[in-house]
Coordinates of C-alpha atoms and ligand atoms in Angstrom, one line a residue:
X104 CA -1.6 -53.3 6.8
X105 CA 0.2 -52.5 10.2
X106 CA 0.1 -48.8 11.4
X107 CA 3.8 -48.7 10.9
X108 CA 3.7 -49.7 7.1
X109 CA 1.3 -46.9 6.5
X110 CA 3.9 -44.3 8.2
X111 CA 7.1 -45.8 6.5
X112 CA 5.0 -45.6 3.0
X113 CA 3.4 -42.0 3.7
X114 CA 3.7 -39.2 1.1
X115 CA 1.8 -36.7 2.9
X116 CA 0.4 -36.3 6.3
X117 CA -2.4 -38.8 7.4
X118 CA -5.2 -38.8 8.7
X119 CA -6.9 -41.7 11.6
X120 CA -10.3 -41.7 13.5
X121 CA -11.3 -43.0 16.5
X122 CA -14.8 -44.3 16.9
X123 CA -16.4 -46.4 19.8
X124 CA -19.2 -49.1 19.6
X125 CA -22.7 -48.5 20.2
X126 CA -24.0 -49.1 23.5
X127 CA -25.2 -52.7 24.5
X128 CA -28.5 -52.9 22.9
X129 CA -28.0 -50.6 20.0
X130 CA -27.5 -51.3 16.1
X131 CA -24.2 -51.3 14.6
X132 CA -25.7 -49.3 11.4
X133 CA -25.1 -45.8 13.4
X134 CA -21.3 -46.7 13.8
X135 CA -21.2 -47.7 10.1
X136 CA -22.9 -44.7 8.6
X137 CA -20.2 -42.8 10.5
X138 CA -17.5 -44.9 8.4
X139 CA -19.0 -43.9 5.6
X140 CA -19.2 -40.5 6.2
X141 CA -15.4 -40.4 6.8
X142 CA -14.3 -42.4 3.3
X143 CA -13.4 -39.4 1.3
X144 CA -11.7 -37.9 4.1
X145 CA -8.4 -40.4 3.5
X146 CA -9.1 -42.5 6.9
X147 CA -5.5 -44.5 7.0
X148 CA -7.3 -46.8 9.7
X149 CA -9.7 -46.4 12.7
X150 CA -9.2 -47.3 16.1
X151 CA -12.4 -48.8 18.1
X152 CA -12.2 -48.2 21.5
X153 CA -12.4 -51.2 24.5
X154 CA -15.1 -50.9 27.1
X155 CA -14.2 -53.4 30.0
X156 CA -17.5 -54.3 32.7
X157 CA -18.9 -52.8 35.3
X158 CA -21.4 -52.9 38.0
X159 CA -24.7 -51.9 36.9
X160 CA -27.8 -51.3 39.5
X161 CA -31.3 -52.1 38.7
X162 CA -34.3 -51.6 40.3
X163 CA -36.2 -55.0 39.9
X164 CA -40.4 -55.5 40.0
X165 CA -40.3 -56.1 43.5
X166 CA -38.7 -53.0 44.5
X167 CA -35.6 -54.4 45.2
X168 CA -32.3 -53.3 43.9
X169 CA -30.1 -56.0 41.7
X170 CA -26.3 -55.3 41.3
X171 CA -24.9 -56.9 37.7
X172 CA -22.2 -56.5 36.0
X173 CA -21.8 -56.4 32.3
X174 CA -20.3 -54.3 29.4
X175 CA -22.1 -51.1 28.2
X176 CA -20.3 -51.2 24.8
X177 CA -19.4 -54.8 23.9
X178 CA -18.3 -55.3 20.1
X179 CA -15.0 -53.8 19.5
X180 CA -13.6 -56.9 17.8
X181 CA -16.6 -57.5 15.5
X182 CA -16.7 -53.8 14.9
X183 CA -13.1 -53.9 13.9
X184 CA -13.8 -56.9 11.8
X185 CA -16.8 -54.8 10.0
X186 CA -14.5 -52.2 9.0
X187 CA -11.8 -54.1 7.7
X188 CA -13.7 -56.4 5.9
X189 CA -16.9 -54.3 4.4
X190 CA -14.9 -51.1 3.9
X191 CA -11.3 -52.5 3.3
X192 CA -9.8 -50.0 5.7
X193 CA -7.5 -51.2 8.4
X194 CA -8.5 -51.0 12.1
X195 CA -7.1 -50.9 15.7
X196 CA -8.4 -52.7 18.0
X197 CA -7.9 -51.4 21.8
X198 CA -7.6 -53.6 24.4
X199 CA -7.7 -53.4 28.1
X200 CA -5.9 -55.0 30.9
X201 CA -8.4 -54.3 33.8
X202 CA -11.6 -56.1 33.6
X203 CA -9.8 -58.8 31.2
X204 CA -8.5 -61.9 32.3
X205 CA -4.5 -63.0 29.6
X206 CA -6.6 -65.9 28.7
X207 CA -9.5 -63.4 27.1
X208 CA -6.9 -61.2 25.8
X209 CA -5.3 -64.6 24.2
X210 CA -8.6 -65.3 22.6
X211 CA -9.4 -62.1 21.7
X212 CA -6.2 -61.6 19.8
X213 CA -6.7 -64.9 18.2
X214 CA -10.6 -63.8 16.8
X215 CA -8.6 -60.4 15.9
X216 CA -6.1 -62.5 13.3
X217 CA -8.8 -64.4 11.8
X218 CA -10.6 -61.5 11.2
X219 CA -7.2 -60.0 8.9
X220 CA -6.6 -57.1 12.2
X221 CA -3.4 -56.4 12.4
X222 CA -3.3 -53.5 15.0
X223 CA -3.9 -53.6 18.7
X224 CA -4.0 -50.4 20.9
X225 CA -2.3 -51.4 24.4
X226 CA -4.0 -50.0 27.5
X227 CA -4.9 -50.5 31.1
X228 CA -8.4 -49.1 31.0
X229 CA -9.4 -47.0 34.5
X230 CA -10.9 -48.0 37.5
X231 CA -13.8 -50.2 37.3
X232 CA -16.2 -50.1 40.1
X233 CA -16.1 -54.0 40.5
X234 CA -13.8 -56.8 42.1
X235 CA -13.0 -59.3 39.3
X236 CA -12.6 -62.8 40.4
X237 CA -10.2 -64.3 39.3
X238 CA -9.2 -68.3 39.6
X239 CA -6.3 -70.1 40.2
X240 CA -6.1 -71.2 36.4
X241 CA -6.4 -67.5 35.4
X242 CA -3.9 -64.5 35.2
X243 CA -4.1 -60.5 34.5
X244 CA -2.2 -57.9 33.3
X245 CA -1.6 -54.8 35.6
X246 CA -0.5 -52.6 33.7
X247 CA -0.1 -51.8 29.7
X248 CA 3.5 -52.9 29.8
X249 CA 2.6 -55.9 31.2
X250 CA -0.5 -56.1 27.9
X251 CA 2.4 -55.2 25.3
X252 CA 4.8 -58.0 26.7
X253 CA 1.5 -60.7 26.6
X254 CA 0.9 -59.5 22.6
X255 CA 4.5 -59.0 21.6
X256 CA 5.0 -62.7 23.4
X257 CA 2.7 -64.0 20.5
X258 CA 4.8 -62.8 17.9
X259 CA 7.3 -65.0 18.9
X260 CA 4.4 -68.0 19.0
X261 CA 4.4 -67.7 23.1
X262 CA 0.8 -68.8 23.4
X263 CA -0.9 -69.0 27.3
X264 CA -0.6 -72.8 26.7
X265 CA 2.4 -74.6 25.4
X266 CA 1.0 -75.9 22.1
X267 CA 3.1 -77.7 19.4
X268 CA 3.9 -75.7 16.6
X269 CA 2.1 -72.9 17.4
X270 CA 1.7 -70.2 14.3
X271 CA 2.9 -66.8 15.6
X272 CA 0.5 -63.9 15.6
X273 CA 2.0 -60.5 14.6
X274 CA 0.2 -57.8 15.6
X275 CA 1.9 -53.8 15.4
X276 CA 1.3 -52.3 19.1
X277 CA 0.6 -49.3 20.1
X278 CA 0.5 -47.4 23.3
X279 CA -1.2 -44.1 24.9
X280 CA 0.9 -41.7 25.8
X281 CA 0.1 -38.5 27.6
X282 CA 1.1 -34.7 26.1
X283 CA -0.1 -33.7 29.8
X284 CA 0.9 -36.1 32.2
X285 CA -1.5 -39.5 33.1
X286 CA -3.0 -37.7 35.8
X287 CA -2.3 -41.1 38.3
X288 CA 1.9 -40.3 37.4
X289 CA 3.8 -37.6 40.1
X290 CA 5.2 -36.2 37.3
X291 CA 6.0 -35.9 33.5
X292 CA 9.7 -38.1 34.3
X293 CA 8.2 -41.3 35.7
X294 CA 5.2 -41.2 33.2
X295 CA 7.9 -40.9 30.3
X296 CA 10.3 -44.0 32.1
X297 CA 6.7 -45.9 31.9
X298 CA 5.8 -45.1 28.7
X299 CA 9.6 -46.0 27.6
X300 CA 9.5 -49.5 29.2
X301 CA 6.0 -50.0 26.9
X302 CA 8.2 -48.9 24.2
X303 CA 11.0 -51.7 25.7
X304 CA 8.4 -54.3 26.0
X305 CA 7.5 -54.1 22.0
X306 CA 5.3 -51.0 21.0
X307 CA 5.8 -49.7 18.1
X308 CA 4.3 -46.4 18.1
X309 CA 2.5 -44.3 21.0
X310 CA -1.0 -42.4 20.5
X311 CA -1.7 -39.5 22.6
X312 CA -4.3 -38.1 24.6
X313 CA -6.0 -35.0 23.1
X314 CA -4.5 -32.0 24.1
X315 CA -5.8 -28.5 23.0
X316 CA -2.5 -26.6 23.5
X317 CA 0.1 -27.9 20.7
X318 CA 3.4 -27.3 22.5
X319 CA 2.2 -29.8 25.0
X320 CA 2.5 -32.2 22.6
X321 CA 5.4 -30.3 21.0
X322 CA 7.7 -30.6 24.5
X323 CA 6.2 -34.1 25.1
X324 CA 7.8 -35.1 21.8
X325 CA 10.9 -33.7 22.9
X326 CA 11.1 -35.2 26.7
X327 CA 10.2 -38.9 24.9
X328 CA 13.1 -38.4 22.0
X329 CA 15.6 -37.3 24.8
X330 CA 14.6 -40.1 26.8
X331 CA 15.4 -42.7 24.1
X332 CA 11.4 -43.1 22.9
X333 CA 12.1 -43.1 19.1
X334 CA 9.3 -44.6 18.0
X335 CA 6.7 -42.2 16.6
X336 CA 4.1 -40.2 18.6
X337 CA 1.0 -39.7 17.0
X338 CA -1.2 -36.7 18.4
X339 CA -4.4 -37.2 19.3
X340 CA -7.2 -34.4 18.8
X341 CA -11.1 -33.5 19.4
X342 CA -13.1 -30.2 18.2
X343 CA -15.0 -29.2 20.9
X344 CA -18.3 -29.0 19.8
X345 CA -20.9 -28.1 22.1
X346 CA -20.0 -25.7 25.5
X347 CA -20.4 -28.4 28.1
X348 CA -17.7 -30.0 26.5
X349 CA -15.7 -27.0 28.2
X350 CA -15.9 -29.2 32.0
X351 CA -16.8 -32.7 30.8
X352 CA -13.4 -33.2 28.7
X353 CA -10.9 -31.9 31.7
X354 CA -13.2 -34.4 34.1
X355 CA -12.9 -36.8 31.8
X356 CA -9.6 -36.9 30.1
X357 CA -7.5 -35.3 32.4
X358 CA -6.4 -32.6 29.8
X359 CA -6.9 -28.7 30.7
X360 CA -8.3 -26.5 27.7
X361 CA -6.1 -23.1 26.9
X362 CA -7.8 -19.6 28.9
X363 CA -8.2 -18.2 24.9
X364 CA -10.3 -21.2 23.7
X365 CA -12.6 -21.2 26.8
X366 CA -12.9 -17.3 26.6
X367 CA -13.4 -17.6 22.9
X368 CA -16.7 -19.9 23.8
X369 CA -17.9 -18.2 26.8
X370 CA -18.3 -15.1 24.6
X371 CA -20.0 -16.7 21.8
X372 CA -21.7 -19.7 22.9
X373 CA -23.8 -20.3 20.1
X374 CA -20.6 -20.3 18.0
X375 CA -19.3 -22.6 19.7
X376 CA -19.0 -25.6 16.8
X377 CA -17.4 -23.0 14.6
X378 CA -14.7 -21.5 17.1
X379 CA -13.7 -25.5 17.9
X380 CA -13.1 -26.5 14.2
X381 CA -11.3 -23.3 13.6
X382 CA -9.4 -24.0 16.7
X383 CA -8.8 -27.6 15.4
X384 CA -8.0 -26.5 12.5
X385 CA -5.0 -24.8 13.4
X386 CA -3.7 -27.5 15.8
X387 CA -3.9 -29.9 12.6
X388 CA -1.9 -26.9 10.8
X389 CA 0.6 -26.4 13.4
X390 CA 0.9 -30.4 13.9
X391 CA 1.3 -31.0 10.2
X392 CA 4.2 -28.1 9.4
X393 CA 5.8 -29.4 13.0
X394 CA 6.4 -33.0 11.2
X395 CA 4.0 -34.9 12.8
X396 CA 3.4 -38.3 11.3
X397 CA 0.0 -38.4 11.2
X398 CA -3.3 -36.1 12.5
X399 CA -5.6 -38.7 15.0
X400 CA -8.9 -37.0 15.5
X401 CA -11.2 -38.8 18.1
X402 CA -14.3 -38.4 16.8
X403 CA -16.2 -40.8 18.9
X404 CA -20.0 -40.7 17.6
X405 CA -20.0 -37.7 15.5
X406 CA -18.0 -36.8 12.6
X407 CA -19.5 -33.8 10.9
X408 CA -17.1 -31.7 12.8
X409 CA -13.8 -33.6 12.5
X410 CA -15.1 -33.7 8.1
X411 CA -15.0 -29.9 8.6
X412 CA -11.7 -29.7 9.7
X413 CA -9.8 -32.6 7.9
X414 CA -10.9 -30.9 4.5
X415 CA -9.3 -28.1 4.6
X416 CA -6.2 -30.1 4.2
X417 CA -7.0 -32.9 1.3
Ligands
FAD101 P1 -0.4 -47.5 31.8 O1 0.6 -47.3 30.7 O2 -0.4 -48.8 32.5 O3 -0.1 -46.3 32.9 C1 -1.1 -46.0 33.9 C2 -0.4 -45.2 35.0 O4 0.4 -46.1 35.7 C3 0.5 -44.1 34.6 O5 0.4 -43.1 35.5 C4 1.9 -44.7 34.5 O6 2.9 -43.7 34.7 C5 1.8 -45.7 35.6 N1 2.6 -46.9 35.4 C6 2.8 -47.5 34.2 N2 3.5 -48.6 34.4 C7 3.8 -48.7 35.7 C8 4.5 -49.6 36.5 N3 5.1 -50.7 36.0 N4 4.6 -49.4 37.9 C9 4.0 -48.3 38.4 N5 3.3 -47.4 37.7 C10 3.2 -47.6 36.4 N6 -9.7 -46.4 28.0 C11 -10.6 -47.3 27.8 O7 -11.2 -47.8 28.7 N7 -10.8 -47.8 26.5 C12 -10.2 -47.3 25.4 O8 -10.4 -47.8 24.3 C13 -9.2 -46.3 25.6 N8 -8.5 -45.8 24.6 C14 -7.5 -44.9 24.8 C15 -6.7 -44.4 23.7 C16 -5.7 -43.5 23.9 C17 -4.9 -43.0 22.7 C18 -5.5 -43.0 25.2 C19 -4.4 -41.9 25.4 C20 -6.2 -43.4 26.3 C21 -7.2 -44.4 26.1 N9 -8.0 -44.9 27.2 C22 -9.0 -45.9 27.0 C23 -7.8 -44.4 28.5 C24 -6.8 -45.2 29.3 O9 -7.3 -46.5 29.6 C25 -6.5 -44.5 30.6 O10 -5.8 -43.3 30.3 C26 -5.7 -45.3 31.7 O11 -5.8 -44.5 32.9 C27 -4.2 -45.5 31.5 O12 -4.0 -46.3 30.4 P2 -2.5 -46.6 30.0 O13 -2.5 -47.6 29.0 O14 -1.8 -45.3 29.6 O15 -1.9 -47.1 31.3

């Protein structure tokens, strides 16, 4: 079912999870025992992340350095084709525009149908640390917009190639949006015109970034609904976990965590699990009474925390 159906036909607040595939050279049964561990938590469908390449450096026999280039974390579409088809629970499938040449995308989308996915996750990825070539007979998107008009294109059976009676693929899109700002935008205003023309170019509904502080998502709701966004905007959370988490996810994500939350770990580190669901809690609380459609909770490799929280409100 497409991520919109589930929202139109909701009773209650949802709840969605975001996982990403093992590294290259890992098993699959890791990522699957976290599925399972999240089935009585009311998962309405689970994203799997994209990882594009990149340049990898290894040191060879002979001393010598070899530069290659390959995906850490390949699998997202047979990951997304696991789920839906072992555990009959839908999936998004994210895909990138850097690293990816239209044609992959075209092919990808194509393996994503057979396999009965129905969702795609828009995005442009982030700087990889390697120059793509590209041939003449090939062609990239820059930016998401420029992913959501390629997908939306195929719902209208606009294939790379022109085929004869081609069958149209109809996948619901979805976009990132950004409680904060993207940290590449000069400000919130030309993020938002961005994020409408995704809207504009076919998505149908915008996932954000995590954000610790909910009136960031609470004004960002209201700056994309007075800007003409009225599709809906999905918040995106994490429970902080462990108290290196405090730097990594501002390096990382580009989001800043509140002074009370930081404080609250500094002065209890070895509570620091506890004060994050607590604090989790409360967003989901706050996000849930505020009307938002559904709860997203990245929970990446580890769901024992995100169960804590999401429990408290089945
Ligand atoms: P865009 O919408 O293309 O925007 C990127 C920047 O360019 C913004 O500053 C925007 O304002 C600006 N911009 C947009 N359009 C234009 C234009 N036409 N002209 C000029 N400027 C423009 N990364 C991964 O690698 N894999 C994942 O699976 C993944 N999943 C994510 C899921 C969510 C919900 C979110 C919020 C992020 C995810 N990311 C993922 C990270 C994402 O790739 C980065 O945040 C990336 O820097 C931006 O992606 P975007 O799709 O928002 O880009």
């Amino acid at each position: 079912m497409k991520i919109i159906e589930h929202i139109d036909r909701a009773q209650g607040p949802l709840f969605s999870y975001e996982i990403v595939p093992p590294p290259r050279g890992r098993t699959v049964k890791d990522l699957t025992n976290i599925v399972k561990s999240i089935l009585p938590y009311r998962p309405s469908w689970i994203d799997v992340t994209a990882h594009g390449p990149a340049a990898f450096y290894h040191e060879r026999q002979d001393g010598l350095t070899e530069r290659r280039v390959y995906k850490k974390r390949p699998g997202t579409i047979g990951i997304c084709g696991i789920i839906q088809n072992r555990f009959q629970i839908d999936t998004v499938a994210h895909l990138l525009c850097l690293g990816f040449t239209r044609e992959e995308t075209e092919d990808a989308l194509i393996e994503l149908n057979y396999l009965g996915v129905e969702n795609v996750l828009a995005i442009r990825g982030d700087g990889i640390n390697y120059t793509q070539k590209i041939n003449r007979e090939s062609s990239t998107n820059t930016y998401a917009v420029d992913l959501v008009g390629q997908v939306h294109g195929l719902k209208q059976g606009r294939y790379l190639q022109e085929l004869s009676d081609p069958l149209p693929l109809d996948f619901c899109i979805g976009v990132a949006g950004y409680p904060e700002k993207h940290f590449e935008a000069p400000n919130m205003k030309t993020d938002i015109f961005h994020l409408k023309q995704k809207v504009e170019a076919g998505a149908q509904y915008v996932t954000t970034q995590m954000f610790f502080n909910n009136e960031d998502y609470f004004e960002f709701v209201r700056l994309c609904r007075n800007a003409g966004i009225t599709v809906p905007i999905i918040p995106g959370l994490k429970v902080i976990k462990k108290a290196y988490q405090l730097k990594s996810v501002p390096k990382n994500f580009h989001v800043s965590i509140p002074d009370e939350l930081v404080d609250e770990i500094e002065a209890s580190p070895e509570h620091v699990e506890e004060i994050g669901i607590r604090w989790a809690r409360k967003q989901t609380e706050g996000l849930i009474d505020f009307g938002a459609p559904v709860v997203h909770f990245y929970i990446m490799n580890d769901s024992s925390s995100v169960i804590e929280v999401v429990k408290t409100f089945l």
